[in-house]
């Protein structure tokens, strides 16, 4: 077996530090994902109605999020707000805001699409049964729509987890930055550590994202 | 019709973003972004931006503690201010931004003093020298650039100060350019060139790590210096730092710093050429 420099992982608290870095990445992405899912459902439902001003807002929001690299958004939120308004947002708060803005736009679009794909007859039948509009949404349309958007929503969450590697640029030390710190601090004693440490990071990302995709598969099967 | 609407929606939101960014750049110098010395003392914490992955200047050890030449000094600053130090992990590219927005009070991240940077931040007195160095194989140590004949080539890395310096001052030397440190080092080891010119800290470390190479020219051209930096206009903090650096000369603090952090990489022989005490003014 080639020398992967794995011994650096057992030096001091290095392995724990990697796990702490992973936790930072997961904390940011999961909090953002939760906000995005709740806000996205609301926005998507509101934008799903015809001639809704929210449809207009969602389109513009999505267009901007799609053309702006996440890194630009992170810089704008972290450094930009303190220049413009004198806010002193922490790196982690800035990251959660940016990821939520991104996730809400994408989630909103997914929900809008999924709601639109529920046959009109469902709504009409529900109304004919005397359900009020909120009830129609909560009991008839959303449960059907949610099933359709699970795969894409999970995909969004895993993309969020991976994109957390950018937050090191606004001073948040997450798993990838910890990996670089470990590699650089041991460059002389273990010049091959880069392979082993990055391999470990790869496995950690995989183990973090895998349960989500498994859950998505299970739910899809369950609801088929 | 649909497309037009979509276009307008995007334009509207984009306009919002642009107006925000314009107001950001417009108000950049509007009011003080930094914290004065008194504000830092009252808060009880000083935010210092350091590298977290540049061994041996600023890095994180296996216990998760910040260490290195810059960090050693940062700890002393905290001690003498009587406040806690909050280390912020910075990258080379965002050091100026951190000071311009007041997100850190001091940058201590191997920050080379240049005129362009000095327009945006205020540098305190320097605490380290950095110059160009030339490393060559023991079989033929280059101690003077005049030793190089017309067939000899000198390795440089594109975009470095070494490349600029040699093109400007020694146009007769044939350069062999590489994009990465790894390629440059391989080329030197393969005997593709007579010598390699780069920042002296890099070539010294190379010579110490690899048998059979000597830094024949440890310092070439103009000396640059490395100094702490604060936000533009933060005079109270700047003056305190300058006084601190002058005062530390009395105990030869930076020599002690070198012996604690850099000696493992550079050895004792470079101590006096790399370390600056009291900003180099009192000597």
Short mmCIF file of C-alpha atoms in Angstrom, two decimals:
data_model
loop_
_atom_site.label_atom_id
_atom_site.label_comp_id
_atom_site.label_asym_id
_atom_site.label_seq_id
_atom_site.Cartn_x
_atom_site.Cartn_y
_atom_site.Cartn_z
CA UNK A 1 0.00 0.00 0.00
CA UNK A 2 1.39 3.43 -0.90
CA UNK A 3 2.24 5.84 1.90
CA UNK A 4 -0.86 7.98 2.34
CA UNK A 5 0.45 9.87 5.35
CA UNK A 6 -2.59 8.72 7.33
CA UNK A 7 -0.55 8.83 10.55
CA UNK A 8 -1.14 12.61 10.76
CA UNK A 9 -4.80 11.91 11.52
CA UNK A 10 -3.85 10.31 14.83
CA UNK A 11 -1.58 13.14 15.92
CA UNK A 12 -3.13 15.09 18.76
CA UNK A 13 -6.72 16.10 18.10
CA UNK A 14 -6.43 16.10 14.31
CA UNK A 15 -9.16 13.54 13.64
CA UNK A 16 -11.53 15.22 16.08
CA UNK A 17 -10.73 18.55 14.44
CA UNK A 18 -11.77 17.14 11.07
CA UNK A 19 -15.03 15.93 12.61
CA UNK A 20 -15.57 19.35 14.18
CA UNK A 21 -14.97 20.88 10.74
CA UNK A 22 -17.52 18.50 9.26
CA UNK A 23 -19.98 19.49 11.98
CA UNK A 24 -19.47 23.18 11.14
CA UNK A 25 -20.18 22.44 7.48
CA UNK A 26 -23.24 20.37 8.33
CA UNK A 27 -24.54 22.91 10.83
CA UNK A 28 -24.42 25.70 8.26
CA UNK A 29 -25.97 23.63 5.48
CA UNK A 30 -28.67 21.95 7.53
CA UNK A 31 -29.85 25.14 9.24
CA UNK A 32 -29.93 26.82 5.83
CA UNK A 33 -31.72 23.83 4.33
CA UNK A 34 -34.39 23.94 7.02
CA UNK A 35 -34.98 27.67 6.48
CA UNK A 36 -34.95 27.18 2.71
CA UNK A 37 -37.48 24.36 2.78
CA UNK A 38 -39.96 26.25 4.98
CA UNK A 39 -39.54 29.60 3.24
CA UNK A 40 -39.34 27.91 -0.16
CA UNK A 41 -42.64 26.11 0.31
CA UNK A 42 -44.32 29.38 1.30
CA UNK A 43 -42.78 31.29 -1.58
CA UNK A 44 -43.49 28.49 -4.04
CA UNK A 45 -47.16 28.28 -3.06
CA UNK A 46 -47.56 32.04 -3.25
CA UNK A 47 -45.76 32.18 -6.58
CA UNK A 48 -47.79 29.27 -7.90
CA UNK A 49 -50.93 31.36 -8.13
CA UNK A 50 -51.67 33.02 -11.44
CA UNK A 51 -50.94 36.75 -11.77
CA UNK A 52 -49.18 36.68 -8.42
CA UNK A 53 -46.62 39.36 -7.66
CA UNK A 54 -44.64 36.62 -5.92
CA UNK A 55 -44.18 34.81 -9.22
CA UNK A 56 -42.52 37.97 -10.51
CA UNK A 57 -40.32 38.28 -7.42
CA UNK A 58 -39.33 34.61 -7.48
CA UNK A 59 -38.28 34.84 -11.13
CA UNK A 60 -36.06 37.82 -10.52
CA UNK A 61 -34.61 36.35 -7.36
CA UNK A 62 -33.83 33.07 -9.13
CA UNK A 63 -32.26 34.85 -12.08
CA UNK A 64 -29.90 36.74 -9.77
CA UNK A 65 -29.03 33.70 -7.66
CA UNK A 66 -28.30 31.73 -10.82
CA UNK A 67 -25.96 34.30 -12.34
CA UNK A 68 -24.14 35.16 -9.09
CA UNK A 69 -21.46 32.75 -7.94
CA UNK A 70 -22.09 31.79 -4.31
CA UNK A 71 -18.69 33.18 -3.44
CA UNK A 72 -19.70 36.66 -4.61
CA UNK A 73 -22.84 36.44 -2.52
CA UNK A 74 -20.81 35.38 0.51
CA UNK A 75 -18.40 38.30 0.09
CA UNK A 76 -21.30 40.70 -0.40
CA UNK A 77 -23.01 39.47 2.76
CA UNK A 78 -19.91 39.29 4.96
CA UNK A 79 -17.78 42.25 3.86
CA UNK A 80 -20.38 44.22 1.86
CA UNK A 81 -22.92 44.63 4.64
CA UNK A 82 -20.31 45.86 7.05
CA UNK A 83 -19.15 48.47 4.53
CA UNK A 84 -22.61 49.57 3.52
CA UNK A 85 -24.55 49.37 6.77
CA UNK A 86 -21.90 48.87 9.41
CA UNK A 87 -23.31 45.45 10.32
CA UNK A 88 -20.85 43.09 11.87
CA UNK A 89 -22.22 39.73 10.79
CA UNK A 90 -20.20 36.71 11.80
CA UNK A 91 -18.92 34.47 9.04
CA UNK A 92 -21.30 31.71 9.99
CA UNK A 93 -24.34 33.99 10.09
CA UNK A 94 -23.42 35.43 6.69
CA UNK A 95 -23.07 31.93 5.29
CA UNK A 96 -26.45 30.84 6.63
CA UNK A 97 -28.13 33.96 5.19
CA UNK A 98 -26.57 33.45 1.76
CA UNK A 99 -27.31 29.73 1.68
CA UNK A 100 -30.89 30.38 2.77
CA UNK A 101 -31.36 33.04 0.06
CA UNK A 102 -30.03 30.59 -2.48
CA UNK A 103 -31.98 27.61 -1.13
CA UNK A 104 -35.25 29.52 -0.77
CA UNK A 105 -35.11 30.66 -4.39
CA UNK A 106 -34.39 27.18 -5.72
CA UNK A 107 -36.79 25.51 -3.35
CA UNK A 108 -39.47 28.05 -4.19
CA UNK A 109 -39.08 27.26 -7.86
CA UNK A 110 -39.22 23.52 -7.20
CA UNK A 111 -42.38 23.90 -5.12
CA UNK A 112 -43.97 26.15 -7.72
CA UNK A 113 -43.27 23.54 -10.37
CA UNK A 114 -44.45 20.66 -8.21
CA UNK A 115 -47.64 22.45 -7.20
CA UNK A 116 -48.31 23.26 -10.84
CA UNK A 117 -47.90 19.62 -11.74
CA UNK A 118 -50.71 18.47 -9.46
CA UNK A 119 -53.70 17.97 -11.80
CA UNK A 120 -56.24 20.78 -11.68
CA UNK A 121 -58.98 18.23 -11.06
CA UNK A 122 -57.56 17.63 -7.58
CA UNK A 123 -58.07 21.22 -6.57
CA UNK A 124 -61.46 21.42 -8.20
CA UNK A 125 -62.61 18.26 -6.47
CA UNK A 126 -61.42 19.53 -3.13
CA UNK A 127 -63.20 22.83 -3.62
CA UNK A 128 -66.32 20.97 -4.68
CA UNK A 129 -66.12 19.08 -1.37
CA UNK A 130 -66.26 22.43 0.41
CA UNK A 131 -62.62 22.74 1.56
CA UNK A 132 -61.36 26.25 2.06
CA UNK A 133 -58.30 27.40 0.07
CA UNK A 134 -55.79 26.87 2.95
CA UNK A 135 -57.20 23.41 3.51
CA UNK A 136 -56.97 22.64 -0.19
CA UNK A 137 -53.27 23.46 -0.07
CA UNK A 138 -52.40 21.78 3.19
CA UNK A 139 -54.42 18.62 2.76
CA UNK A 140 -54.64 18.01 -0.97
CA UNK A 141 -52.02 19.82 -3.03
CA UNK A 142 -48.92 20.03 -0.84
CA UNK A 143 -48.84 16.34 0.16
CA UNK A 144 -48.90 15.39 -3.50
CA UNK A 145 -46.46 18.10 -4.53
CA UNK A 146 -43.94 17.26 -1.80
CA UNK A 147 -43.60 13.69 -3.10
CA UNK A 148 -42.71 14.99 -6.51
CA UNK A 149 -40.03 17.35 -5.29
CA UNK A 150 -38.25 15.13 -2.75
CA UNK A 151 -35.44 14.01 -5.12
CA UNK A 152 -34.62 17.56 -6.22
CA UNK A 153 -34.90 18.94 -2.70
CA UNK A 154 -32.44 16.33 -1.40
CA UNK A 155 -30.18 17.13 -4.31
CA UNK A 156 -30.28 20.79 -3.26
CA UNK A 157 -29.34 19.92 0.34
CA UNK A 158 -26.36 17.79 -0.71
CA UNK A 159 -25.21 20.58 -3.04
CA UNK A 160 -25.42 22.93 -0.05
CA UNK A 161 -23.27 20.64 2.07
CA UNK A 162 -20.62 20.55 -0.63
CA UNK A 163 -20.74 24.30 -1.25
CA UNK A 164 -19.84 24.98 2.38
CA UNK A 165 -16.21 24.53 1.28
CA UNK A 166 -16.39 28.18 0.13
CA UNK A 167 -17.11 29.62 3.56
CA UNK A 168 -13.45 29.44 4.54
CA UNK A 169 -13.05 32.61 2.44
CA UNK A 170 -15.12 34.51 5.00
CA UNK A 171 -13.15 33.16 7.93
CA UNK A 172 -15.25 30.11 8.85
CA UNK A 173 -13.00 27.13 9.46
CA UNK A 174 -14.84 24.10 8.08
CA UNK A 175 -13.69 20.59 7.21
CA UNK A 176 -11.74 21.43 4.05
CA UNK A 177 -9.86 24.25 5.76
CA UNK A 178 -9.01 21.98 8.70
CA UNK A 179 -7.69 19.45 6.16
CA UNK A 180 -5.45 22.10 4.60
CA UNK A 181 -4.25 23.18 8.03
CA UNK A 182 -3.32 19.61 8.92
CA UNK A 183 -1.55 19.02 5.61
CA UNK A 184 0.45 22.25 5.82
CA UNK A 185 1.41 21.83 9.47
CA UNK A 186 2.82 18.38 8.65
CA UNK A 187 4.33 19.03 5.23
CA UNK A 188 7.85 18.31 6.43
CA UNK A 189 7.20 15.26 8.60
CA UNK A 190 4.56 13.67 6.32
CA UNK A 191 4.88 15.04 2.80
CA UNK A 192 2.32 12.54 1.52
CA UNK A 193 -0.35 13.55 4.01
CA UNK A 194 -2.31 15.41 1.32
CA UNK A 195 -3.52 12.10 -0.17
CA UNK A 196 -4.58 10.56 3.10
CA UNK A 197 -6.23 13.66 4.52
CA UNK A 198 -8.18 14.51 1.37
CA UNK A 199 -9.21 10.87 1.09
CA UNK A 200 -10.55 11.05 4.64
CA UNK A 201 -12.41 14.27 3.83
CA UNK A 202 -13.91 12.56 0.78
CA UNK A 203 -15.14 9.67 2.91
CA UNK A 204 -16.56 12.09 5.50
CA UNK A 205 -18.49 14.09 2.89
CA UNK A 206 -19.75 10.83 1.46
CA UNK A 207 -20.91 9.55 4.84
CA UNK A 208 -22.63 12.88 5.51
CA UNK A 209 -24.50 12.99 2.20
CA UNK A 210 -25.24 9.29 1.78
CA UNK A 211 -27.99 9.04 4.44
CA UNK A 212 -29.82 11.89 2.73
CA UNK A 213 -29.84 10.20 -0.66
CA UNK A 214 -30.81 6.90 0.96
CA UNK A 215 -33.66 8.61 2.75
CA UNK A 216 -34.80 10.17 -0.49
CA UNK A 217 -34.82 6.76 -2.20
CA UNK A 218 -36.76 5.23 0.69
CA UNK A 219 -39.36 8.00 0.65
CA UNK A 220 -39.78 7.71 -3.10
CA UNK A 221 -40.33 3.97 -2.80
CA UNK A 222 -42.62 4.41 0.18
CA UNK A 223 -44.85 6.87 -1.62
CA UNK A 224 -44.94 5.17 -5.00
CA UNK B 1 -44.58 38.56 -23.37
CA UNK B 2 -43.44 35.97 -20.88
CA UNK B 3 -39.81 36.57 -21.78
CA UNK B 4 -40.18 40.30 -21.43
CA UNK B 5 -41.62 39.89 -17.97
CA UNK B 6 -38.90 37.51 -16.92
CA UNK B 7 -36.35 39.97 -18.23
CA UNK B 8 -37.88 42.81 -16.25
CA UNK B 9 -38.01 40.74 -13.10
CA UNK B 10 -34.34 39.90 -13.40
CA UNK B 11 -33.46 43.48 -14.26
CA UNK B 12 -35.33 44.77 -11.25
CA UNK B 13 -33.63 42.49 -8.76
CA UNK B 14 -30.27 43.05 -10.40
CA UNK B 15 -30.79 46.80 -10.14
CA UNK B 16 -31.42 46.32 -6.45
CA UNK B 17 -28.16 44.43 -6.07
CA UNK B 18 -26.23 47.00 -8.08
CA UNK B 19 -27.63 49.85 -6.03
CA UNK B 20 -26.62 48.03 -2.88
CA UNK B 21 -23.10 47.43 -4.16
CA UNK B 22 -22.82 51.04 -5.34
CA UNK B 23 -23.83 52.28 -1.93
CA UNK B 24 -21.30 49.85 -0.50
CA UNK B 25 -18.43 51.24 -2.53
CA UNK B 26 -19.72 54.78 -2.12
CA UNK B 27 -19.85 54.70 1.63
CA UNK B 28 -16.60 52.79 2.06
CA UNK B 29 -14.81 55.72 3.59
CA UNK B 30 -17.88 57.42 5.03
CA UNK B 31 -17.27 56.67 8.68
CA UNK B 32 -14.72 54.83 10.74
CA UNK B 33 -14.99 51.09 10.30
CA UNK B 34 -12.23 50.32 12.72
CA UNK B 35 -12.13 50.11 16.50
CA UNK B 36 -9.82 52.48 18.31
CA UNK B 37 -7.40 51.31 20.98
CA UNK B 38 -9.82 52.36 23.73
CA UNK B 39 -12.69 50.46 22.14
CA UNK B 40 -10.57 47.31 21.93
CA UNK B 41 -9.50 47.66 25.57
CA UNK B 42 -13.09 48.22 26.65
CA UNK B 43 -14.25 45.18 24.69
CA UNK B 44 -11.57 42.96 26.18
CA UNK B 45 -10.87 41.11 22.93
CA UNK B 46 -8.62 41.99 20.02
CA UNK B 47 -9.37 40.41 16.62
CA UNK B 48 -6.16 39.45 14.83
CA UNK B 49 -6.14 38.00 11.32
CA UNK B 50 -3.48 35.33 10.81
CA UNK B 51 -2.83 32.54 8.34
CA UNK B 52 -3.97 29.14 9.49
CA UNK B 53 -2.13 27.07 6.88
CA UNK B 54 1.21 28.77 6.25
CA UNK B 55 3.75 26.77 8.21
CA UNK B 56 5.84 28.02 10.01
CA UNK B 57 4.46 31.59 10.07
CA UNK B 58 0.83 31.00 10.89
CA UNK B 59 -0.63 27.53 11.21
CA UNK B 60 -2.76 25.37 13.48
CA UNK B 61 -1.08 22.57 15.38
CA UNK B 62 -2.44 19.09 16.06
CA UNK B 63 -4.22 20.35 19.18
CA UNK B 64 -6.11 22.97 17.22
CA UNK B 65 -3.99 25.84 18.59
CA UNK B 66 -2.72 28.64 16.39
CA UNK B 67 1.11 28.65 16.22
CA UNK B 68 3.95 30.22 14.27
CA UNK B 69 6.14 33.29 14.02
CA UNK B 70 3.24 35.70 13.42
CA UNK B 71 1.04 34.03 16.02
CA UNK B 72 3.76 34.20 18.68
CA UNK B 73 3.82 37.98 18.21
CA UNK B 74 0.01 38.17 18.17
CA UNK B 75 -0.14 36.42 21.57
CA UNK B 76 2.35 38.92 22.97
CA UNK B 77 0.22 41.79 21.67
CA UNK B 78 -2.79 40.36 23.47
CA UNK B 79 -0.78 39.93 26.63
CA UNK B 80 0.56 43.50 26.60
CA UNK B 81 -2.83 44.99 25.74
CA UNK B 82 -4.27 42.92 28.56
CA UNK B 83 -7.04 41.52 26.36
CA UNK B 84 -7.96 38.17 24.87
CA UNK B 85 -6.86 37.41 21.32
CA UNK B 86 -9.48 36.20 18.88
CA UNK B 87 -7.64 34.63 15.93
CA UNK B 88 -9.36 34.97 12.56
CA UNK B 89 -8.26 32.66 9.77
CA UNK B 90 -7.42 34.77 6.71
CA UNK B 91 -6.33 34.04 3.15
CA UNK B 92 -3.72 35.98 1.20
CA UNK B 93 -6.41 37.44 -1.04
CA UNK B 94 -8.76 38.81 1.63
CA UNK B 95 -6.30 40.39 4.07
CA UNK B 96 -6.88 43.96 2.83
CA UNK B 97 -10.65 43.44 2.78
CA UNK B 98 -10.64 42.36 6.43
CA UNK B 99 -8.99 45.64 7.45
CA UNK B 100 -11.07 47.81 5.14
CA UNK B 101 -14.24 46.51 6.74
CA UNK B 102 -12.89 46.49 10.29
CA UNK B 103 -13.67 42.77 10.63
CA UNK B 104 -10.27 42.39 12.26
CA UNK B 105 -8.26 44.96 14.20
CA UNK B 106 -4.80 43.82 13.12
CA UNK B 107 -3.48 41.66 10.30
CA UNK B 108 -0.43 39.61 11.21
CA UNK B 109 -0.33 37.29 8.23
CA UNK B 110 3.13 37.49 6.69
CA UNK B 111 2.02 40.77 5.14
CA UNK B 112 4.73 42.20 2.88
CA UNK B 113 4.81 45.99 2.82
CA UNK B 114 4.17 47.33 -0.69
CA UNK B 115 3.24 50.83 -1.87
CA UNK B 116 -0.04 49.56 -3.39
CA UNK B 117 -1.12 48.00 -0.10
CA UNK B 118 0.00 51.04 1.89
CA UNK B 119 -2.67 53.08 0.06
CA UNK B 120 -5.39 50.89 1.55
CA UNK B 121 -4.08 49.93 4.99
CA UNK B 122 -1.66 51.38 7.51
CA UNK B 123 1.49 49.37 8.16
CA UNK B 124 3.19 49.48 11.53
CA UNK B 125 6.94 49.04 11.95
CA UNK B 126 8.25 45.88 10.26
CA UNK B 127 9.30 42.80 12.20
CA UNK B 128 10.84 40.65 9.49
CA UNK B 129 12.93 40.95 6.35
CA UNK B 130 12.17 39.25 3.13
CA UNK B 131 14.40 39.41 0.09
CA UNK B 132 15.13 37.31 -2.96
CA UNK B 133 17.44 34.34 -2.66
CA UNK B 134 19.21 32.07 -5.14
CA UNK B 135 19.76 28.37 -4.45
CA UNK B 136 22.06 26.16 -6.49
CA UNK B 137 23.56 22.64 -6.35
CA UNK B 138 26.63 22.09 -4.15
CA UNK B 139 28.58 20.99 -7.22
CA UNK B 140 28.51 24.57 -8.47
CA UNK B 141 27.33 27.08 -5.94
CA UNK B 142 26.32 30.40 -7.46
CA UNK B 143 27.30 33.15 -5.04
CA UNK B 144 27.16 35.98 -7.56
CA UNK B 145 24.96 36.36 -10.62
CA UNK B 146 28.10 37.24 -12.62
CA UNK B 147 29.16 33.58 -12.36
CA UNK B 148 26.35 32.65 -14.73
CA UNK B 149 27.49 32.02 -18.29
CA UNK B 150 25.48 32.40 -21.47
CA UNK B 151 24.37 28.74 -21.39
CA UNK B 152 23.22 28.83 -17.80
CA UNK B 153 19.56 29.09 -17.02
CA UNK B 154 17.89 30.33 -13.88
CA UNK B 155 14.55 28.92 -12.74
CA UNK B 156 11.86 31.37 -11.64
CA UNK B 157 8.19 30.99 -10.92
CA UNK B 158 5.91 33.11 -13.08
CA UNK B 159 4.41 36.12 -11.37
CA UNK B 160 6.87 36.27 -8.51
CA UNK B 161 8.96 39.24 -7.48
CA UNK B 162 12.04 37.17 -8.42
CA UNK B 163 10.92 37.04 -12.05
CA UNK B 164 10.24 40.80 -12.16
CA UNK B 165 13.56 41.60 -10.53
CA UNK B 166 15.69 39.49 -12.88
CA UNK B 167 13.93 40.71 -16.02
CA UNK B 168 14.44 44.31 -14.95
CA UNK B 169 17.94 44.15 -13.52
CA UNK B 170 19.62 41.22 -15.23
CA UNK B 171 18.10 40.93 -18.69
CA UNK B 172 21.16 38.99 -19.90
CA UNK B 173 20.21 35.96 -17.79
CA UNK B 174 18.13 33.29 -19.50
CA UNK B 175 15.13 32.46 -17.37
CA UNK B 176 13.31 29.17 -17.24
CA UNK B 177 9.77 29.78 -16.01
CA UNK B 178 7.43 27.45 -14.19
CA UNK B 179 3.94 27.95 -12.85
CA UNK B 180 4.13 25.89 -9.70
CA UNK B 181 6.59 25.41 -6.88
CA UNK B 182 6.50 21.65 -7.41
CA UNK B 183 7.58 21.92 -11.05
CA UNK B 184 10.30 24.43 -10.27
CA UNK B 185 11.73 22.21 -7.54
CA UNK B 186 11.62 19.14 -9.78
CA UNK B 187 13.40 21.02 -12.54
CA UNK B 188 16.19 22.08 -10.20
CA UNK B 189 16.56 18.54 -8.90
CA UNK B 190 16.73 17.22 -12.45
CA UNK B 191 19.56 19.61 -13.22
CA UNK B 192 17.65 21.58 -15.84
CA UNK B 193 19.10 24.85 -14.65
CA UNK B 194 22.05 26.32 -12.78
CA UNK B 195 20.00 27.90 -10.01
CA UNK B 196 16.55 28.79 -8.72
CA UNK B 197 15.62 32.33 -7.66
CA UNK B 198 12.66 33.02 -5.36
CA UNK B 199 11.72 34.57 -2.02
CA UNK B 200 14.64 33.77 0.25
CA UNK B 201 12.43 32.08 2.83
CA UNK B 202 11.40 29.57 0.14
CA UNK B 203 14.87 28.79 -1.23
CA UNK B 204 16.38 28.59 2.26
CA UNK B 205 13.75 26.08 3.29
CA UNK B 206 14.42 24.12 0.10
CA UNK B 207 18.16 23.98 0.72
CA UNK B 208 17.64 22.84 4.29
CA UNK B 209 15.17 20.13 3.33
CA UNK B 210 17.14 18.79 0.38
CA UNK B 211 20.70 17.49 0.64
CA UNK B 212 23.21 18.88 -1.82
CA UNK B 213 21.89 22.40 -2.31
CA UNK B 214 23.18 25.69 -0.96
CA UNK B 215 21.73 29.17 -0.92
CA UNK B 216 24.70 30.96 -2.48
CA UNK B 217 22.91 34.31 -2.59
CA UNK B 218 20.71 34.68 0.51
CA UNK B 219 19.60 38.20 -0.24
CA UNK B 220 19.39 39.81 -3.63
CA UNK B 221 18.03 43.15 -4.71
CA UNK B 222 15.86 45.33 -2.58
CA UNK B 223 14.87 44.20 0.89
CA UNK B 224 11.18 44.03 1.48
CA UNK B 225 9.74 43.88 4.95
CA UNK B 226 6.86 42.20 6.69
CA UNK B 227 4.82 44.27 9.10
CA UNK B 228 1.57 44.27 11.05
CA UNK B 229 -1.21 46.27 9.42
CA UNK B 230 -4.26 48.08 10.78
CA UNK B 231 -7.24 49.77 9.12
CA UNK B 232 -6.40 53.00 7.29
CA UNK B 233 -6.54 55.86 9.77
CA UNK B 234 -6.59 53.82 12.98
CA UNK B 235 -3.90 55.97 14.56
CA UNK B 236 -4.35 55.02 18.20
CA UNK B 237 -3.82 51.34 17.46
CA UNK B 238 -1.03 52.04 14.99
CA UNK B 239 0.85 54.17 17.51
CA UNK B 240 0.42 51.57 20.20
CA UNK B 241 1.81 48.87 17.86
CA UNK B 242 4.80 51.00 16.91
CA UNK B 243 5.57 51.72 20.55
CA UNK B 244 5.17 48.03 21.32
CA UNK B 245 7.59 46.98 18.57
CA UNK B 246 10.16 49.55 19.72
CA UNK B 247 9.80 48.45 23.32
CA UNK B 248 10.17 44.77 22.43
CA UNK B 249 13.58 45.43 20.91
CA UNK B 250 14.89 45.82 24.46
CA UNK B 251 14.36 42.14 25.14
CA UNK B 252 15.21 41.04 21.58
CA UNK B 253 11.69 39.65 21.36
CA UNK B 254 11.73 38.73 17.68
CA UNK B 255 14.96 36.77 18.08
CA UNK B 256 13.22 34.76 20.75
CA UNK B 257 10.20 34.42 18.46
CA UNK B 258 12.50 33.14 15.68
CA UNK B 259 14.14 30.65 18.00
CA UNK B 260 10.77 29.34 19.13
CA UNK B 261 9.10 29.05 15.75
CA UNK B 262 11.37 29.38 12.73
CA UNK B 263 14.61 27.74 13.80
CA UNK B 264 13.35 24.25 12.93
CA UNK B 265 12.91 25.30 9.30
CA UNK B 266 15.59 27.91 8.71
CA UNK B 267 18.27 27.08 11.25
CA UNK B 268 20.14 29.63 13.33
CA UNK B 269 22.34 30.96 10.55
CA UNK B 270 19.58 33.04 8.96
CA UNK B 271 18.32 34.50 12.22
CA UNK B 272 20.00 37.87 11.87
CA UNK B 273 19.16 38.33 8.21
CA UNK B 274 15.47 37.50 8.62
CA UNK B 275 14.62 39.06 11.98
CA UNK B 276 14.05 42.78 12.49
CA UNK B 277 14.01 44.29 15.97
CA UNK B 278 12.38 47.62 16.77
CA UNK B 279 11.35 48.07 13.17
CA UNK B 280 15.03 48.07 12.19
CA UNK B 281 15.27 51.75 13.09
CA UNK B 282 17.00 51.57 16.42
CA UNK B 283 19.93 49.45 15.27
#
